[in-house]
Amino acid sequence: MARRPARVQVDPESIDSNERPPQTGNIFNIWYSKWSGGDSSDRNTQTHSKTRCNIERDSGYTKADKEQDPFFCLYFSRGACCLGKKCEYLHRLPKETDSWIPHTLDCFGREKFAEYRDDMGGVGNFNKINRTLFVGRINEMDDSIELKISKNFAEWGEIDRIRVIPTKNIAFVTYRNELNAQFAKEAMAHQSLDLDNENEILSVKWANEDPNPESKAKIEHEHNLRKLSVAKQLVEKLEKLKQYESEKRSAVTVEEPDKIEDFSPKRQKMIQPSPLTPAFFNGSLSVLSELKQKKAHPQKNQTLVEYSSDDSD
Ligand SMILES: [Zn+2]
């Protein structure tokens, strides 16, 4: 744990509160009883980022270091958290040992989806292990480009390999750990390789599958393991959802006045699972039925079949 308190990256006075939507907000996260959201997709891609995280200078402990299973601060990754040690999210780089983050969420606690967005932006896909970022809109492809990319991207985690395609002004950066790729995607979005070069506004997205045939079998094996693990997590999640639903139902029938107080609007909101986005939910269900059809794993299938028949009525 960091011994030093996290640095306040931007002056709270300088921030219009409308500019900072809550990191958690759009989607109710049943595992953590929190709301998750804060997708960067709506950020203006034509504007250079005004802030940039400096890990060495900015990281330190926050309230999150005392929490169980905390997430990383999205605003910290962009160099724009005004809360410092008061922040409820982690202000440091993800590490290999941060294994509590379920595969259906990213390191910032945002829901992933069953498929990538068409433009390969967004939070990502829970069926794929993706450690590779696509870096586009690089201004100059000179001899030092690989070194420059390495210097910029290694700030966010250990890099496995860098592939530069000079004719297209693009590059691919593969991290050792997927959580670092998630962090780097936010940290490097709308930045430039040369500090203060406002003419360069990098586009950082998820890369498509690795075209290297040597690693294909290994990747496929990893993906199959990931799909099974995700299916298990989704089943657990759906069981929790059912539990919430039945709690909600029993809450309606409670009549003693002191019990009713427990279900004040605030409490109601906490146990209200309905705002799960249909898109995410459909995604989850399609993964479950896909796995069920494949009959890859008899034991798991049993659970899946039970779930599906319950759900359809
Ligand atoms: Zn923060």
JSON list of N, CA and C in Angstrom, two decimals, residues 53-104:
[
{"chain": "A", "resi": 53, "resn": "CYS", "atom": "N", "xyz": [-2.10, 12.07, -16.47]},
{"chain": "A", "resi": 53, "resn": "CYS", "atom": "CA", "xyz": [-1.68, 11.47, -15.21]},
{"chain": "A", "resi": 53, "resn": "CYS", "atom": "C", "xyz": [-0.16, 11.34, -15.20]},
{"chain": "A", "resi": 54, "resn": "ASN", "atom": "N", "xyz": [0.43, 11.56, -14.03]},
{"chain": "A", "resi": 54, "resn": "ASN", "atom": "CA", "xyz": [1.85, 11.31, -13.85]},
{"chain": "A", "resi": 54, "resn": "ASN", "atom": "C", "xyz": [1.95, 10.37, -12.65]},
{"chain": "A", "resi": 55, "resn": "ILE", "atom": "N", "xyz": [2.14, 9.09, -12.96]},
{"chain": "A", "resi": 55, "resn": "ILE", "atom": "CA", "xyz": [2.07, 8.05, -11.92]},
{"chain": "A", "resi": 55, "resn": "ILE", "atom": "C", "xyz": [3.01, 8.35, -10.75]},
{"chain": "A", "resi": 56, "resn": "GLU", "atom": "N", "xyz": [4.25, 8.67, -11.09]},
{"chain": "A", "resi": 56, "resn": "GLU", "atom": "CA", "xyz": [5.24, 8.88, -10.04]},
{"chain": "A", "resi": 56, "resn": "GLU", "atom": "C", "xyz": [4.84, 10.03, -9.11]},
{"chain": "A", "resi": 57, "resn": "ARG", "atom": "N", "xyz": [4.36, 11.09, -9.69]},
{"chain": "A", "resi": 57, "resn": "ARG", "atom": "CA", "xyz": [4.04, 12.28, -8.92]},
{"chain": "A", "resi": 57, "resn": "ARG", "atom": "C", "xyz": [2.67, 12.17, -8.24]},
{"chain": "A", "resi": 58, "resn": "ASP", "atom": "N", "xyz": [1.70, 11.57, -8.93]},
{"chain": "A", "resi": 58, "resn": "ASP", "atom": "CA", "xyz": [0.30, 11.65, -8.48]},
{"chain": "A", "resi": 58, "resn": "ASP", "atom": "C", "xyz": [-0.17, 10.49, -7.62]},
{"chain": "A", "resi": 59, "resn": "SER", "atom": "N", "xyz": [0.41, 9.29, -7.76]},
{"chain": "A", "resi": 59, "resn": "SER", "atom": "CA", "xyz": [-0.21, 8.16, -7.06]},
{"chain": "A", "resi": 59, "resn": "SER", "atom": "C", "xyz": [0.06, 8.20, -5.56]},
{"chain": "A", "resi": 60, "resn": "GLY", "atom": "N", "xyz": [-0.83, 7.57, -4.82]},
{"chain": "A", "resi": 60, "resn": "GLY", "atom": "CA", "xyz": [-0.75, 7.55, -3.37]},
{"chain": "A", "resi": 60, "resn": "GLY", "atom": "C", "xyz": [-1.99, 6.90, -2.82]},
{"chain": "A", "resi": 61, "resn": "TYR", "atom": "N", "xyz": [-2.09, 6.80, -1.49]},
{"chain": "A", "resi": 61, "resn": "TYR", "atom": "CA", "xyz": [-3.26, 6.12, -0.93]},
{"chain": "A", "resi": 61, "resn": "TYR", "atom": "C", "xyz": [-4.49, 7.03, -0.94]},
{"chain": "A", "resi": 62, "resn": "THR", "atom": "N", "xyz": [-5.64, 6.37, -1.05]},
{"chain": "A", "resi": 62, "resn": "THR", "atom": "CA", "xyz": [-6.93, 7.07, -0.99]},
{"chain": "A", "resi": 62, "resn": "THR", "atom": "C", "xyz": [-7.81, 6.26, -0.03]},
{"chain": "A", "resi": 63, "resn": "LYS", "atom": "N", "xyz": [-9.05, 6.70, 0.13]},
{"chain": "A", "resi": 63, "resn": "LYS", "atom": "CA", "xyz": [-10.00, 5.95, 0.96]},
{"chain": "A", "resi": 63, "resn": "LYS", "atom": "C", "xyz": [-10.14, 4.51, 0.46]},
{"chain": "A", "resi": 64, "resn": "ALA", "atom": "N", "xyz": [-9.95, 4.34, -0.85]},
{"chain": "A", "resi": 64, "resn": "ALA", "atom": "CA", "xyz": [-10.16, 3.02, -1.46]},
{"chain": "A", "resi": 64, "resn": "ALA", "atom": "C", "xyz": [-9.18, 1.97, -0.94]},
{"chain": "A", "resi": 65, "resn": "ASP", "atom": "N", "xyz": [-8.00, 2.40, -0.48]},
{"chain": "A", "resi": 65, "resn": "ASP", "atom": "CA", "xyz": [-7.02, 1.42, 0.00]},
{"chain": "A", "resi": 65, "resn": "ASP", "atom": "C", "xyz": [-7.50, 0.68, 1.24]},
{"chain": "A", "resi": 66, "resn": "LYS", "atom": "N", "xyz": [-8.49, 1.24, 1.94]},
{"chain": "A", "resi": 66, "resn": "LYS", "atom": "CA", "xyz": [-9.04, 0.56, 3.12]},
{"chain": "A", "resi": 66, "resn": "LYS", "atom": "C", "xyz": [-10.26, -0.28, 2.76]},
{"chain": "A", "resi": 67, "resn": "GLU", "atom": "N", "xyz": [-10.72, -0.15, 1.52]},
{"chain": "A", "resi": 67, "resn": "GLU", "atom": "CA", "xyz": [-11.92, -0.88, 1.09]},
{"chain": "A", "resi": 67, "resn": "GLU", "atom": "C", "xyz": [-11.56, -2.28, 0.64]},
{"chain": "A", "resi": 68, "resn": "GLN", "atom": "N", "xyz": [-12.57, -3.16, 0.67]},
{"chain": "A", "resi": 68, "resn": "GLN", "atom": "CA", "xyz": [-12.37, -4.48, 0.11]},
{"chain": "A", "resi": 68, "resn": "GLN", "atom": "C", "xyz": [-12.72, -4.42, -1.37]},
{"chain": "A", "resi": 69, "resn": "ASP", "atom": "N", "xyz": [-11.91, -4.99, -2.20]},
{"chain": "A", "resi": 69, "resn": "ASP", "atom": "CA", "xyz": [-12.16, -5.04, -3.64]},
{"chain": "A", "resi": 69, "resn": "ASP", "atom": "C", "xyz": [-12.48, -3.70, -4.29]},
{"chain": "A", "resi": 70, "resn": "PRO", "atom": "N", "xyz": [-11.59, -2.73, -4.15]},
{"chain": "A", "resi": 70, "resn": "PRO", "atom": "CA", "xyz": [-11.88, -1.42, -4.75]},
{"chain": "A", "resi": 70, "resn": "PRO", "atom": "C", "xyz": [-11.58, -1.38, -6.25]},
{"chain": "A", "resi": 71, "resn": "PHE", "atom": "N", "xyz": [-12.07, -0.37, -6.93]},
{"chain": "A", "resi": 71, "resn": "PHE", "atom": "CA", "xyz": [-11.77, -0.15, -8.33]},
{"chain": "A", "resi": 71, "resn": "PHE", "atom": "C", "xyz": [-10.81, 1.02, -8.48]},
{"chain": "A", "resi": 72, "resn": "PHE", "atom": "N", "xyz": [-10.32, 1.18, -9.71]},
{"chain": "A", "resi": 72, "resn": "PHE", "atom": "CA", "xyz": [-9.37, 2.26, -9.99]},
{"chain": "A", "resi": 72, "resn": "PHE", "atom": "C", "xyz": [-10.11, 3.52, -10.40]},
{"chain": "A", "resi": 73, "resn": "CYS", "atom": "N", "xyz": [-9.49, 4.66, -10.10]},
{"chain": "A", "resi": 73, "resn": "CYS", "atom": "CA", "xyz": [-10.14, 5.94, -10.38]},
{"chain": "A", "resi": 73, "resn": "CYS", "atom": "C", "xyz": [-9.95, 6.30, -11.85]},
{"chain": "A", "resi": 74, "resn": "LEU", "atom": "N", "xyz": [-11.07, 6.42, -12.55]},
{"chain": "A", "resi": 74, "resn": "LEU", "atom": "CA", "xyz": [-11.06, 6.78, -13.97]},
{"chain": "A", "resi": 74, "resn": "LEU", "atom": "C", "xyz": [-10.46, 8.17, -14.16]},
{"chain": "A", "resi": 75, "resn": "TYR", "atom": "N", "xyz": [-10.81, 9.07, -13.26]},
{"chain": "A", "resi": 75, "resn": "TYR", "atom": "CA", "xyz": [-10.33, 10.46, -13.37]},
{"chain": "A", "resi": 75, "resn": "TYR", "atom": "C", "xyz": [-8.84, 10.55, -13.07]},
{"chain": "A", "resi": 76, "resn": "PHE", "atom": "N", "xyz": [-8.39, 9.73, -12.14]},
{"chain": "A", "resi": 76, "resn": "PHE", "atom": "CA", "xyz": [-6.95, 9.66, -11.86]},
{"chain": "A", "resi": 76, "resn": "PHE", "atom": "C", "xyz": [-6.19, 9.26, -13.12]},
{"chain": "A", "resi": 77, "resn": "SER", "atom": "N", "xyz": [-6.71, 8.24, -13.82]},
{"chain": "A", "resi": 77, "resn": "SER", "atom": "CA", "xyz": [-6.02, 7.74, -15.02]},
{"chain": "A", "resi": 77, "resn": "SER", "atom": "C", "xyz": [-5.90, 8.83, -16.08]},
{"chain": "A", "resi": 78, "resn": "ARG", "atom": "N", "xyz": [-6.84, 9.77, -16.06]},
{"chain": "A", "resi": 78, "resn": "ARG", "atom": "CA", "xyz": [-6.81, 10.86, -17.05]},
{"chain": "A", "resi": 78, "resn": "ARG", "atom": "C", "xyz": [-6.12, 12.11, -16.48]},
{"chain": "A", "resi": 79, "resn": "GLY", "atom": "N", "xyz": [-5.59, 11.99, -15.26]},
{"chain": "A", "resi": 79, "resn": "GLY", "atom": "CA", "xyz": [-4.89, 13.12, -14.64]},
{"chain": "A", "resi": 79, "resn": "GLY", "atom": "C", "xyz": [-5.82, 14.21, -14.15]},
{"chain": "A", "resi": 80, "resn": "ALA", "atom": "N", "xyz": [-7.08, 13.86, -13.87]},
{"chain": "A", "resi": 80, "resn": "ALA", "atom": "CA", "xyz": [-8.05, 14.91, -13.58]},
{"chain": "A", "resi": 80, "resn": "ALA", "atom": "C", "xyz": [-8.88, 14.64, -12.32]},
{"chain": "A", "resi": 81, "resn": "CYS", "atom": "N", "xyz": [-8.34, 13.93, -11.33]},
{"chain": "A", "resi": 81, "resn": "CYS", "atom": "CA", "xyz": [-9.12, 13.71, -10.11]},
{"chain": "A", "resi": 81, "resn": "CYS", "atom": "C", "xyz": [-8.82, 14.83, -9.12]},
{"chain": "A", "resi": 82, "resn": "CYS", "atom": "N", "xyz": [-9.88, 15.48, -8.64]},
{"chain": "A", "resi": 82, "resn": "CYS", "atom": "CA", "xyz": [-9.70, 16.62, -7.74]},
{"chain": "A", "resi": 82, "resn": "CYS", "atom": "C", "xyz": [-9.86, 16.20, -6.28]},
{"chain": "A", "resi": 83, "resn": "LEU", "atom": "N", "xyz": [-9.96, 14.88, -6.01]},
{"chain": "A", "resi": 83, "resn": "LEU", "atom": "CA", "xyz": [-10.28, 14.44, -4.65]},
{"chain": "A", "resi": 83, "resn": "LEU", "atom": "C", "xyz": [-9.07, 14.00, -3.83]},
{"chain": "A", "resi": 84, "resn": "GLY", "atom": "N", "xyz": [-7.95, 13.69, -4.50]},
{"chain": "A", "resi": 84, "resn": "GLY", "atom": "CA", "xyz": [-6.76, 13.26, -3.77]},
{"chain": "A", "resi": 84, "resn": "GLY", "atom": "C", "xyz": [-7.05, 12.09, -2.86]},
{"chain": "A", "resi": 85, "resn": "LYS", "atom": "N", "xyz": [-6.58, 12.16, -1.59]},
{"chain": "A", "resi": 85, "resn": "LYS", "atom": "CA", "xyz": [-6.73, 11.02, -0.67]},
{"chain": "A", "resi": 85, "resn": "LYS", "atom": "C", "xyz": [-8.18, 10.77, -0.27]},
{"chain": "A", "resi": 86, "resn": "LYS", "atom": "N", "xyz": [-9.08, 11.74, -0.57]},
{"chain": "A", "resi": 86, "resn": "LYS", "atom": "CA", "xyz": [-10.50, 11.55, -0.23]},
{"chain": "A", "resi": 86, "resn": "LYS", "atom": "C", "xyz": [-11.25, 10.71, -1.27]},
{"chain": "A", "resi": 87, "resn": "CYS", "atom": "N", "xyz": [-10.58, 10.41, -2.37]},
{"chain": "A", "resi": 87, "resn": "CYS", "atom": "CA", "xyz": [-11.24, 9.68, -3.46]},
{"chain": "A", "resi": 87, "resn": "CYS", "atom": "C", "xyz": [-11.59, 8.26, -3.00]},
{"chain": "A", "resi": 88, "resn": "GLU", "atom": "N", "xyz": [-12.73, 7.76, -3.48]},
{"chain": "A", "resi": 88, "resn": "GLU", "atom": "CA", "xyz": [-13.16, 6.41, -3.11]},
{"chain": "A", "resi": 88, "resn": "GLU", "atom": "C", "xyz": [-12.65, 5.35, -4.07]},
{"chain": "A", "resi": 89, "resn": "TYR", "atom": "N", "xyz": [-11.80, 5.77, -4.99]},
{"chain": "A", "resi": 89, "resn": "TYR", "atom": "CA", "xyz": [-11.22, 4.83, -5.95]},
{"chain": "A", "resi": 89, "resn": "TYR", "atom": "C", "xyz": [-9.69, 4.86, -5.82]},
{"chain": "A", "resi": 90, "resn": "LEU", "atom": "N", "xyz": [-9.05, 3.81, -6.32]},
{"chain": "A", "resi": 90, "resn": "LEU", "atom": "CA", "xyz": [-7.60, 3.69, -6.19]},
{"chain": "A", "resi": 90, "resn": "LEU", "atom": "C", "xyz": [-6.86, 4.68, -7.08]},
{"chain": "A", "resi": 91, "resn": "HIS", "atom": "N", "xyz": [-5.82, 5.28, -6.51]},
{"chain": "A", "resi": 91, "resn": "HIS", "atom": "CA", "xyz": [-4.95, 6.17, -7.28]},
{"chain": "A", "resi": 91, "resn": "HIS", "atom": "C", "xyz": [-3.57, 5.53, -7.42]},
{"chain": "A", "resi": 92, "resn": "ARG", "atom": "N", "xyz": [-3.51, 4.49, -8.21]},
{"chain": "A", "resi": 92, "resn": "ARG", "atom": "CA", "xyz": [-2.25, 3.83, -8.51]},
{"chain": "A", "resi": 92, "resn": "ARG", "atom": "C", "xyz": [-2.45, 2.98, -9.76]},
{"chain": "A", "resi": 93, "resn": "LEU", "atom": "N", "xyz": [-1.35, 2.38, -10.27]},
{"chain": "A", "resi": 93, "resn": "LEU", "atom": "CA", "xyz": [-1.46, 1.51, -11.45]},
{"chain": "A", "resi": 93, "resn": "LEU", "atom": "C", "xyz": [-1.98, 0.13, -11.02]},
{"chain": "A", "resi": 94, "resn": "PRO", "atom": "N", "xyz": [-2.74, -0.54, -11.89]},
{"chain": "A", "resi": 94, "resn": "PRO", "atom": "CA", "xyz": [-3.12, -1.92, -11.59]},
{"chain": "A", "resi": 94, "resn": "PRO", "atom": "C", "xyz": [-1.89, -2.83, -11.59]},
{"chain": "A", "resi": 95, "resn": "LYS", "atom": "N", "xyz": [-1.96, -3.88, -10.76]},
{"chain": "A", "resi": 95, "resn": "LYS", "atom": "CA", "xyz": [-0.87, -4.85, -10.69]},
{"chain": "A", "resi": 95, "resn": "LYS", "atom": "C", "xyz": [-1.41, -6.24, -11.02]},
{"chain": "A", "resi": 96, "resn": "GLU", "atom": "N", "xyz": [-0.49, -7.16, -11.27]},
{"chain": "A", "resi": 96, "resn": "GLU", "atom": "CA", "xyz": [-0.86, -8.55, -11.59]},
{"chain": "A", "resi": 96, "resn": "GLU", "atom": "C", "xyz": [-1.73, -9.14, -10.46]},
{"chain": "A", "resi": 97, "resn": "THR", "atom": "N", "xyz": [-1.48, -8.72, -9.24]},
{"chain": "A", "resi": 97, "resn": "THR", "atom": "CA", "xyz": [-2.17, -9.30, -8.08]},
{"chain": "A", "resi": 97, "resn": "THR", "atom": "C", "xyz": [-3.58, -8.72, -7.84]},
{"chain": "A", "resi": 98, "resn": "ASP", "atom": "N", "xyz": [-3.98, -7.76, -8.65]},
{"chain": "A", "resi": 98, "resn": "ASP", "atom": "CA", "xyz": [-5.33, -7.18, -8.48]},
{"chain": "A", "resi": 98, "resn": "ASP", "atom": "C", "xyz": [-6.36, -8.10, -9.12]},
{"chain": "A", "resi": 99, "resn": "SER", "atom": "N", "xyz": [-6.47, -9.31, -8.59]},
{"chain": "A", "resi": 99, "resn": "SER", "atom": "CA", "xyz": [-7.25, -10.33, -9.29]},
{"chain": "A", "resi": 99, "resn": "SER", "atom": "C", "xyz": [-8.71, -10.37, -8.87]},
{"chain": "A", "resi": 100, "resn": "TRP", "atom": "N", "xyz": [-9.15, -9.46, -7.99]},
{"chain": "A", "resi": 100, "resn": "TRP", "atom": "CA", "xyz": [-10.55, -9.50, -7.56]},
{"chain": "A", "resi": 100, "resn": "TRP", "atom": "C", "xyz": [-11.49, -8.93, -8.60]},
{"chain": "A", "resi": 101, "resn": "ILE", "atom": "N", "xyz": [-10.96, -8.25, -9.58]},
{"chain": "A", "resi": 101, "resn": "ILE", "atom": "CA", "xyz": [-11.83, -7.59, -10.56]},
{"chain": "A", "resi": 101, "resn": "ILE", "atom": "C", "xyz": [-12.43, -8.65, -11.48]},
{"chain": "A", "resi": 102, "resn": "PRO", "atom": "N", "xyz": [-13.78, -8.81, -11.46]},
{"chain": "A", "resi": 102, "resn": "PRO", "atom": "CA", "xyz": [-14.39, -9.86, -12.27]},
{"chain": "A", "resi": 102, "resn": "PRO", "atom": "C", "xyz": [-14.19, -9.60, -13.76]},
{"chain": "A", "resi": 103, "resn": "HIS", "atom": "N", "xyz": [-14.19, -10.66, -14.55]},
{"chain": "A", "resi": 103, "resn": "HIS", "atom": "CA", "xyz": [-13.92, -10.51, -15.98]},
{"chain": "A", "resi": 103, "resn": "HIS", "atom": "C", "xyz": [-15.01, -9.75, -16.72]},
{"chain": "A", "resi": 104, "resn": "THR", "atom": "N", "xyz": [-16.16, -9.58, -16.07]},
{"chain": "A", "resi": 104, "resn": "THR", "atom": "CA", "xyz": [-17.24, -8.86, -16.76]},
{"chain": "A", "resi": 104, "resn": "THR", "atom": "C", "xyz": [-17.15, -7.36, -16.53]}
]
